[in-house]
Amino acid sequence: LVADEMRLSGSSNGSPGISWLRGMQIVNGGQTTASLYFAKRRFPETDLSSVRVPAKIIVLKEADPVREEALVSNISRFANSQNAVRQSDLSANKPFHIDVERLSLSVFCPDQSGRWFYERAAGSYNTLLSREGTTPARLRALKEAIPPARRLTKTDLAKYVLAWEGQPDVVSLGAQKCFDRFMATMTSSDGASNYVAPGVPEYKAMIAKGIVFKAVQKLFRPMFPAFQANVAAYTVSMVGKFFGERFDLAKVWDCQSVSNELLSQLGVWGREVNAVLHGTASGRMISEWAKRPECKEAVFASSYAEPAPGIPEIRLAP
């Protein structure tokens, strides 16, 4: 555990004890804590009176919030050395993720009943289902309001946003490296934060980019025998780069899906992008070639079919 402050006092048997902790958080032991909690909740007859969990408690003395956050991340990294700890897991308490989580809890879909779930901490979606879905009916209602398809992880969001912003080479590096690059965009070259909290419009736009990306992935899965992830990232980047403000993300949010007309056009562009990737790879593995900036330049420099008329998401050029 880490805490900002701790007060000790004598216990009933005269031994020293903790009277209170301020700013306490678990950095290693969340699964143990959750197991104890849900065991007692699901099986009230379980006797936990003799259960003891040893804990190392670290009282933080760091006054600088940035240095304190780095210290907590390091504690978590080295305390969890028995498991692989991903950088995305250590970034859960950064302001961006807290703000996106807050928006996901307050912004409902256009039907005013469902919403998206931003999984700021790994496993929090399943924890929600276990905590709130206490009966079959409540669990069913919860999954209808927040289905697994609307669960959004930190690495997913990074992939969707960077693909739309024209960085398919970064997306092709893999989930964790893509996430690291995404988080780096919130810090200037001198290390200072240039983070601006997203509002409701920005949140809806991010979700819409995710809806487009997921639709492309689903469409391409049966179309291409291999490298669907690379073709999807490059196709989405091509759409975001060439249409920009002309692409109506608000319409995607309102519909919570993409139109059949757009899907048909994405299929055309996907085949063209796939051909360019293979044609420019010069015998290299596509998944490796896709990570290179030269690949991105080659794909963006190629010509593609004009969009068919009547695609609802694409506004006419002024």
Tab-separated table of C-alpha atoms in Angstrom:
chain	number	residue	atom	x	y	z
A	1	LEU	CA	0.000	0.000	0.000
A	2	VAL	CA	1.008	3.617	-0.423
A	3	ALA	CA	-0.490	6.454	1.590
A	4	ASP	CA	0.013	10.176	1.994
A	5	GLU	CA	-0.098	10.052	5.778
A	6	MET	CA	-0.356	7.458	8.569
A	7	ARG	CA	-1.205	7.783	12.255
A	8	LEU	CA	-0.220	5.093	14.769
A	9	SER	CA	-1.753	4.390	18.167
A	10	GLY	CA	-2.004	1.553	20.681
A	11	SER	CA	-4.392	-1.323	20.059
A	12	SER	CA	-6.603	-2.998	22.675
A	13	ASN	CA	-3.876	-5.496	23.569
A	14	GLY	CA	-1.230	-2.811	23.904
A	15	SER	CA	0.567	-3.449	20.623
A	16	PRO	CA	1.047	-0.598	18.128
A	17	GLY	CA	-1.620	-0.290	15.474
A	18	ILE	CA	-2.723	1.987	12.658
A	19	SER	CA	-5.509	4.352	13.625
A	20	TRP	CA	-5.919	5.844	10.137
A	21	LEU	CA	-4.410	6.233	6.692
A	22	ARG	CA	-4.950	9.177	4.347
A	23	GLY	CA	-4.737	8.851	0.564
A	24	MET	CA	-4.325	5.094	0.659
A	25	GLN	CA	-4.127	3.077	-2.556
A	26	ILE	CA	-3.201	-0.515	-3.363
A	27	VAL	CA	-0.308	-0.850	-5.792
A	28	ASN	CA	0.078	-4.612	-5.482
A	29	GLY	CA	-2.620	-6.860	-4.042
A	30	GLY	CA	-5.759	-5.753	-5.816
A	31	GLN	CA	-6.641	-9.305	-6.847
A	32	THR	CA	-6.240	-10.538	-3.268
A	33	THR	CA	-8.447	-7.746	-1.944
A	34	ALA	CA	-11.105	-8.348	-4.598
A	35	SER	CA	-11.071	-12.108	-3.957
A	36	LEU	CA	-11.740	-11.570	-0.244
A	37	TYR	CA	-14.467	-9.036	-0.938
A	38	PHE	CA	-16.363	-11.119	-3.495
A	39	ALA	CA	-15.938	-14.337	-1.514
A	40	LYS	CA	-17.753	-12.774	1.442
A	41	ARG	CA	-20.325	-11.074	-0.775
A	42	ARG	CA	-21.237	-14.214	-2.709
A	43	PHE	CA	-20.960	-16.599	0.222
A	44	PRO	CA	-21.942	-14.646	3.361
A	45	GLU	CA	-21.364	-17.683	5.562
A	46	THR	CA	-17.632	-17.569	4.782
A	47	ASP	CA	-15.630	-16.852	7.953
A	48	LEU	CA	-12.823	-14.405	7.254
A	49	SER	CA	-12.095	-13.597	10.898
A	50	SER	CA	-8.869	-15.583	10.908
A	51	VAL	CA	-7.636	-14.319	7.528
A	52	ARG	CA	-4.652	-11.975	7.660
A	53	VAL	CA	-2.973	-10.349	4.669
A	54	PRO	CA	0.556	-9.043	5.290
A	55	ALA	CA	1.101	-5.591	3.865
A	56	LYS	CA	4.032	-3.269	3.329
A	57	ILE	CA	2.827	0.306	3.821
A	58	ILE	CA	4.844	3.099	2.217
A	59	VAL	CA	4.113	6.645	3.364
A	60	LEU	CA	4.938	9.056	0.556
A	61	LYS	CA	6.912	12.174	1.446
A	62	GLU	CA	7.224	13.581	-2.053
A	63	ALA	CA	5.638	17.045	-2.417
A	64	ASP	CA	5.938	17.283	-6.213
A	65	PRO	CA	2.857	15.548	-7.774
A	66	VAL	CA	4.794	14.579	-10.923
A	67	ARG	CA	7.636	13.004	-8.929
A	68	GLU	CA	5.110	11.324	-6.632
A	69	GLU	CA	3.301	9.762	-9.595
A	70	ALA	CA	6.620	8.479	-10.953
A	71	LEU	CA	7.471	7.057	-7.533
A	72	VAL	CA	4.142	5.227	-7.269
A	73	SER	CA	4.619	3.829	-10.788
A	74	ASN	CA	8.075	2.547	-9.852
A	75	ILE	CA	6.770	0.985	-6.651
A	76	SER	CA	4.053	-0.759	-8.646
A	77	ARG	CA	6.498	-1.938	-11.300
A	78	PHE	CA	8.980	-3.481	-8.866
A	79	ALA	CA	6.373	-4.800	-6.418
A	80	ASN	CA	4.717	-6.684	-9.282
A	81	SER	CA	7.907	-8.295	-10.572
A	82	GLN	CA	6.262	-11.744	-10.479
A	83	ASN	CA	3.884	-10.634	-13.245
A	84	ALA	CA	4.398	-8.718	-16.466
A	85	VAL	CA	3.493	-5.089	-15.764
A	86	ARG	CA	2.532	-3.030	-18.783
A	87	GLN	CA	3.176	0.689	-19.049
A	88	SER	CA	-0.518	1.204	-19.737
A	89	ASP	CA	-1.314	-0.308	-16.331
A	90	LEU	CA	1.027	2.163	-14.649
A	91	SER	CA	-0.635	5.129	-16.372
A	92	ALA	CA	-4.151	4.547	-15.044
A	93	ASN	CA	-3.976	7.508	-12.658
A	94	LYS	CA	-2.849	10.059	-15.217
A	95	PRO	CA	-5.320	12.952	-15.662
A	96	PHE	CA	-6.289	11.999	-19.219
A	97	HIS	CA	-7.528	8.540	-18.247
A	98	ILE	CA	-9.337	9.848	-15.182
A	99	ASP	CA	-11.066	12.474	-17.331
A	100	VAL	CA	-12.080	9.969	-20.031
A	101	GLU	CA	-13.410	7.597	-17.382
A	102	ARG	CA	-15.430	10.445	-15.858
A	103	LEU	CA	-16.910	11.254	-19.268
A	104	SER	CA	-17.742	7.595	-19.918
A	105	LEU	CA	-19.734	7.509	-16.677
A	106	SER	CA	-21.751	10.636	-17.481
A	107	VAL	CA	-22.194	10.667	-21.283
A	108	PHE	CA	-24.945	8.347	-22.487
A	109	CYS	CA	-25.478	7.069	-26.001
A	110	PRO	CA	-28.180	8.743	-28.104
A	111	ASP	CA	-30.728	6.188	-26.864
A	112	GLN	CA	-30.181	7.692	-23.370
A	113	SER	CA	-29.954	4.242	-21.779
A	114	GLY	CA	-26.620	2.744	-22.836
A	115	ARG	CA	-23.087	4.066	-22.513
A	116	TRP	CA	-19.504	3.123	-23.191
A	117	PHE	CA	-17.187	1.793	-20.486
A	118	TYR	CA	-13.633	3.113	-20.318
A	119	GLU	CA	-11.473	0.520	-18.602
A	120	ARG	CA	-9.019	2.846	-16.885
A	121	ALA	CA	-7.791	0.038	-14.627
A	122	ALA	CA	-7.291	-3.448	-16.061
A	123	GLY	CA	-10.173	-5.768	-15.176
A	124	SER	CA	-12.510	-3.004	-13.993
A	125	TYR	CA	-15.232	-4.014	-16.464
A	126	ASN	CA	-15.466	-7.512	-14.994
A	127	THR	CA	-15.335	-6.008	-11.522
A	128	LEU	CA	-18.320	-3.830	-12.419
A	129	LEU	CA	-20.277	-6.864	-13.608
A	130	SER	CA	-19.444	-8.760	-10.409
A	131	ARG	CA	-20.244	-5.813	-8.145
A	132	GLU	CA	-23.469	-4.614	-9.761
A	133	GLY	CA	-24.787	-7.778	-11.423
A	134	THR	CA	-25.854	-9.407	-8.174
A	135	THR	CA	-28.834	-11.191	-9.753
A	136	PRO	CA	-29.282	-12.719	-13.217
A	137	ALA	CA	-31.766	-9.966	-14.108
A	138	ARG	CA	-29.456	-7.161	-12.969
A	139	LEU	CA	-26.492	-8.720	-14.757
A	140	ARG	CA	-28.513	-9.037	-17.961
A	141	ALA	CA	-29.666	-5.404	-17.719
A	142	LEU	CA	-26.118	-4.249	-17.057
A	143	LYS	CA	-24.764	-6.084	-20.085
A	144	GLU	CA	-27.522	-4.595	-22.222
A	145	ALA	CA	-26.641	-1.078	-21.087
A	146	ILE	CA	-22.870	-1.600	-21.274
A	147	PRO	CA	-22.202	-4.608	-23.517
A	148	PRO	CA	-18.691	-6.014	-23.890
A	149	ALA	CA	-18.544	-4.480	-27.374
A	150	ARG	CA	-18.627	-1.038	-25.710
A	151	ARG	CA	-15.732	-1.806	-23.377
A	152	LEU	CA	-12.827	0.445	-24.318
A	153	THR	CA	-9.298	-0.126	-23.003
A	154	LYS	CA	-6.527	2.458	-22.800
A	155	THR	CA	-4.493	0.753	-25.526
A	156	ASP	CA	-7.573	0.496	-27.762
A	157	LEU	CA	-8.208	4.220	-27.469
A	158	ALA	CA	-4.588	5.046	-28.282
A	159	LYS	CA	-4.795	2.871	-31.396
A	160	TYR	CA	-8.053	4.431	-32.600
A	161	VAL	CA	-6.901	8.024	-32.102
A	162	LEU	CA	-3.422	7.645	-33.583
A	163	ALA	CA	-4.744	5.743	-36.606
A	164	TRP	CA	-7.240	8.519	-37.281
A	165	GLU	CA	-4.498	11.142	-36.870
A	166	GLY	CA	-2.437	9.566	-39.634
A	167	GLN	CA	0.032	7.439	-37.674
A	168	PRO	CA	-0.610	3.857	-38.892
A	169	ASP	CA	3.112	3.103	-38.638
A	170	VAL	CA	2.948	3.813	-34.898
A	171	VAL	CA	-0.228	1.735	-34.522
A	172	SER	CA	1.568	-1.149	-36.254
A	173	LEU	CA	4.296	-1.114	-33.590
A	174	GLY	CA	1.941	-2.932	-31.221
A	175	ALA	CA	-0.378	-2.026	-28.370
A	176	GLN	CA	2.151	-0.963	-25.724
A	177	LYS	CA	4.498	1.010	-27.986
A	178	CYS	CA	1.514	2.689	-29.597
A	179	PHE	CA	0.202	3.582	-26.146
A	180	ASP	CA	3.584	5.019	-25.114
A	181	ARG	CA	3.641	7.258	-28.202
A	182	PHE	CA	0.068	8.331	-27.528
A	183	MET	CA	0.881	9.362	-23.950
A	184	ALA	CA	4.026	11.160	-25.159
A	185	THR	CA	1.828	13.523	-27.191
A	186	MET	CA	0.618	15.015	-23.898
A	187	THR	CA	4.132	16.092	-22.902
A	188	SER	CA	6.232	18.709	-24.672
A	189	SER	CA	9.862	18.182	-25.638
A	190	ASP	CA	11.077	19.881	-22.434
A	191	GLY	CA	9.024	17.499	-20.285
A	192	ALA	CA	6.275	19.964	-19.418
A	193	SER	CA	2.666	18.822	-19.679
A	194	ASN	CA	0.645	20.223	-22.562
A	195	TYR	CA	-2.422	18.220	-21.638
A	196	VAL	CA	-5.845	19.751	-22.234
A	197	ALA	CA	-8.776	17.938	-20.670
A	198	PRO	CA	-11.264	16.580	-23.246
A	199	GLY	CA	-14.856	17.751	-23.153
A	200	VAL	CA	-18.027	15.971	-24.228
A	201	PRO	CA	-17.544	16.734	-27.979
A	202	GLU	CA	-13.982	15.411	-27.893
A	203	TYR	CA	-15.096	12.312	-26.013
A	204	LYS	CA	-17.834	11.580	-28.552
A	205	ALA	CA	-15.350	12.076	-31.399
A	206	MET	CA	-12.917	9.591	-29.810
A	207	ILE	CA	-15.678	7.010	-29.448
A	208	ALA	CA	-16.746	7.597	-33.060
A	209	LYS	CA	-13.176	6.960	-34.226
A	210	GLY	CA	-13.286	3.715	-32.277
A	211	ILE	CA	-16.586	2.723	-33.892
A	212	VAL	CA	-15.094	3.294	-37.364
A	213	PHE	CA	-11.943	1.333	-36.523
A	214	LYS	CA	-13.868	-1.598	-35.064
A	215	ALA	CA	-16.161	-1.653	-38.114
A	216	VAL	CA	-13.122	-1.752	-40.412
A	217	GLN	CA	-11.570	-4.589	-38.401
A	218	LYS	CA	-14.771	-6.630	-38.582
A	219	LEU	CA	-15.120	-5.978	-42.318
A	220	PHE	CA	-11.522	-6.894	-43.150
A	221	ARG	CA	-11.302	-10.046	-41.033
A	222	PRO	CA	-12.818	-12.336	-43.715
A	223	MET	CA	-11.454	-10.266	-46.599
A	224	PHE	CA	-7.728	-10.710	-46.056
A	225	PRO	CA	-5.995	-13.959	-45.055
A	226	ALA	CA	-3.215	-12.104	-43.194
A	227	PHE	CA	-2.145	-8.682	-41.920
A	228	GLN	CA	-5.732	-7.494	-41.368
A	229	ALA	CA	-4.581	-5.314	-38.456
A	230	ASN	CA	-2.084	-3.433	-40.647
A	231	VAL	CA	-4.538	-2.998	-43.509
A	232	ALA	CA	-7.172	-1.729	-41.063
A	233	ALA	CA	-4.813	0.792	-39.430
A	234	TYR	CA	-3.657	2.145	-42.790
A	235	THR	CA	-7.165	2.318	-44.234
A	236	VAL	CA	-8.507	4.232	-41.229
A	237	SER	CA	-5.495	6.578	-41.384
A	238	MET	CA	-6.073	7.158	-45.065
A	239	VAL	CA	-9.720	8.082	-44.424
A	240	GLY	CA	-8.834	10.395	-41.532
A	241	LYS	CA	-6.029	12.099	-43.473
A	242	PHE	CA	-7.835	12.634	-46.755
A	243	PHE	CA	-11.250	13.641	-45.412
A	244	GLY	CA	-10.474	15.283	-42.081
A	245	GLU	CA	-13.266	17.670	-41.105
A	246	ARG	CA	-15.372	16.445	-44.030
A	247	PHE	CA	-15.882	13.153	-42.232
A	248	ASP	CA	-18.897	13.489	-39.954
A	249	LEU	CA	-17.854	11.816	-36.694
A	250	ALA	CA	-20.940	13.263	-34.999
A	251	LYS	CA	-23.140	11.209	-37.330
A	252	VAL	CA	-21.214	8.064	-36.394
A	253	TRP	CA	-21.777	8.845	-32.710
A	254	ASP	CA	-25.483	9.515	-33.271
A	255	CYS	CA	-25.932	6.210	-35.112
A	256	GLN	CA	-23.427	4.279	-32.973
A	257	SER	CA	-22.467	2.531	-36.208
A	258	VAL	CA	-21.327	3.209	-39.751
A	259	SER	CA	-23.572	3.109	-42.796
A	260	ASN	CA	-23.678	0.283	-45.321
A	261	GLU	CA	-22.597	2.793	-47.967
A	262	LEU	CA	-19.448	3.609	-46.000
A	263	LEU	CA	-18.735	-0.067	-45.355
A	264	SER	CA	-18.932	-0.775	-49.070
A	265	GLN	CA	-16.496	2.061	-49.797
A	266	LEU	CA	-14.137	0.952	-47.020
A	267	GLY	CA	-14.004	-2.454	-48.664
A	268	VAL	CA	-12.838	-0.823	-51.905
A	269	TRP	CA	-10.203	1.271	-50.145
A	270	GLY	CA	-9.059	-1.694	-48.054
A	271	ARG	CA	-8.279	-3.736	-51.163
A	272	GLU	CA	-6.353	-0.802	-52.618
A	273	VAL	CA	-4.389	-0.233	-49.391
A	274	ASN	CA	-3.605	-3.944	-49.173
A	275	ALA	CA	-2.277	-3.880	-52.741
A	276	VAL	CA	-0.067	-0.861	-51.981
A	277	LEU	CA	1.315	-2.481	-48.818
A	278	HIS	CA	2.267	-5.630	-50.724
A	279	GLY	CA	3.509	-3.730	-53.760
A	280	THR	CA	5.857	-1.483	-51.789
A	281	ALA	CA	7.148	-4.089	-49.307
A	282	SER	CA	9.703	-5.452	-51.806
A	283	GLY	CA	9.550	-8.919	-50.285
A	284	ARG	CA	9.615	-7.753	-46.670
A	285	MET	CA	7.126	-9.056	-44.117
A	286	ILE	CA	4.103	-6.754	-44.285
A	287	SER	CA	3.759	-6.538	-40.493
A	288	GLU	CA	7.373	-5.263	-40.274
A	289	TRP	CA	7.186	-3.008	-43.327
A	290	ALA	CA	4.026	-1.400	-41.914
A	291	LYS	CA	6.030	-0.116	-38.916
A	292	ARG	CA	8.283	2.020	-41.107
A	293	PRO	CA	7.618	5.727	-41.785
A	294	GLU	CA	8.612	5.032	-45.403
A	295	CYS	CA	5.684	2.657	-45.655
A	296	LYS	CA	3.304	5.324	-44.429
A	297	GLU	CA	4.681	7.795	-46.964
A	298	ALA	CA	4.235	5.269	-49.768
A	299	VAL	CA	0.647	4.479	-48.796
A	300	PHE	CA	-0.341	8.127	-48.420
A	301	ALA	CA	1.297	9.023	-51.736
A	302	SER	CA	-0.754	6.456	-53.677
A	303	SER	CA	-3.992	7.118	-55.517
A	304	TYR	CA	-7.323	5.690	-54.395
A	305	ALA	CA	-10.813	5.443	-55.796
A	306	GLU	CA	-13.050	8.461	-55.358
A	307	PRO	CA	-15.778	7.861	-52.773
A	308	ALA	CA	-19.105	6.778	-54.199
A	309	PRO	CA	-21.819	9.448	-54.014
A	310	GLY	CA	-24.300	9.344	-51.165
A	311	ILE	CA	-22.081	8.166	-48.292
A	312	PRO	CA	-23.814	9.755	-45.252
A	313	GLU	CA	-20.627	10.182	-43.192
A	314	ILE	CA	-18.710	12.150	-45.874
A	315	ARG	CA	-19.724	15.766	-46.373
A	316	LEU	CA	-19.474	17.333	-49.809
A	317	ALA	CA	-16.365	19.436	-50.447
A	318	PRO	CA	-17.038	23.176	-50.174
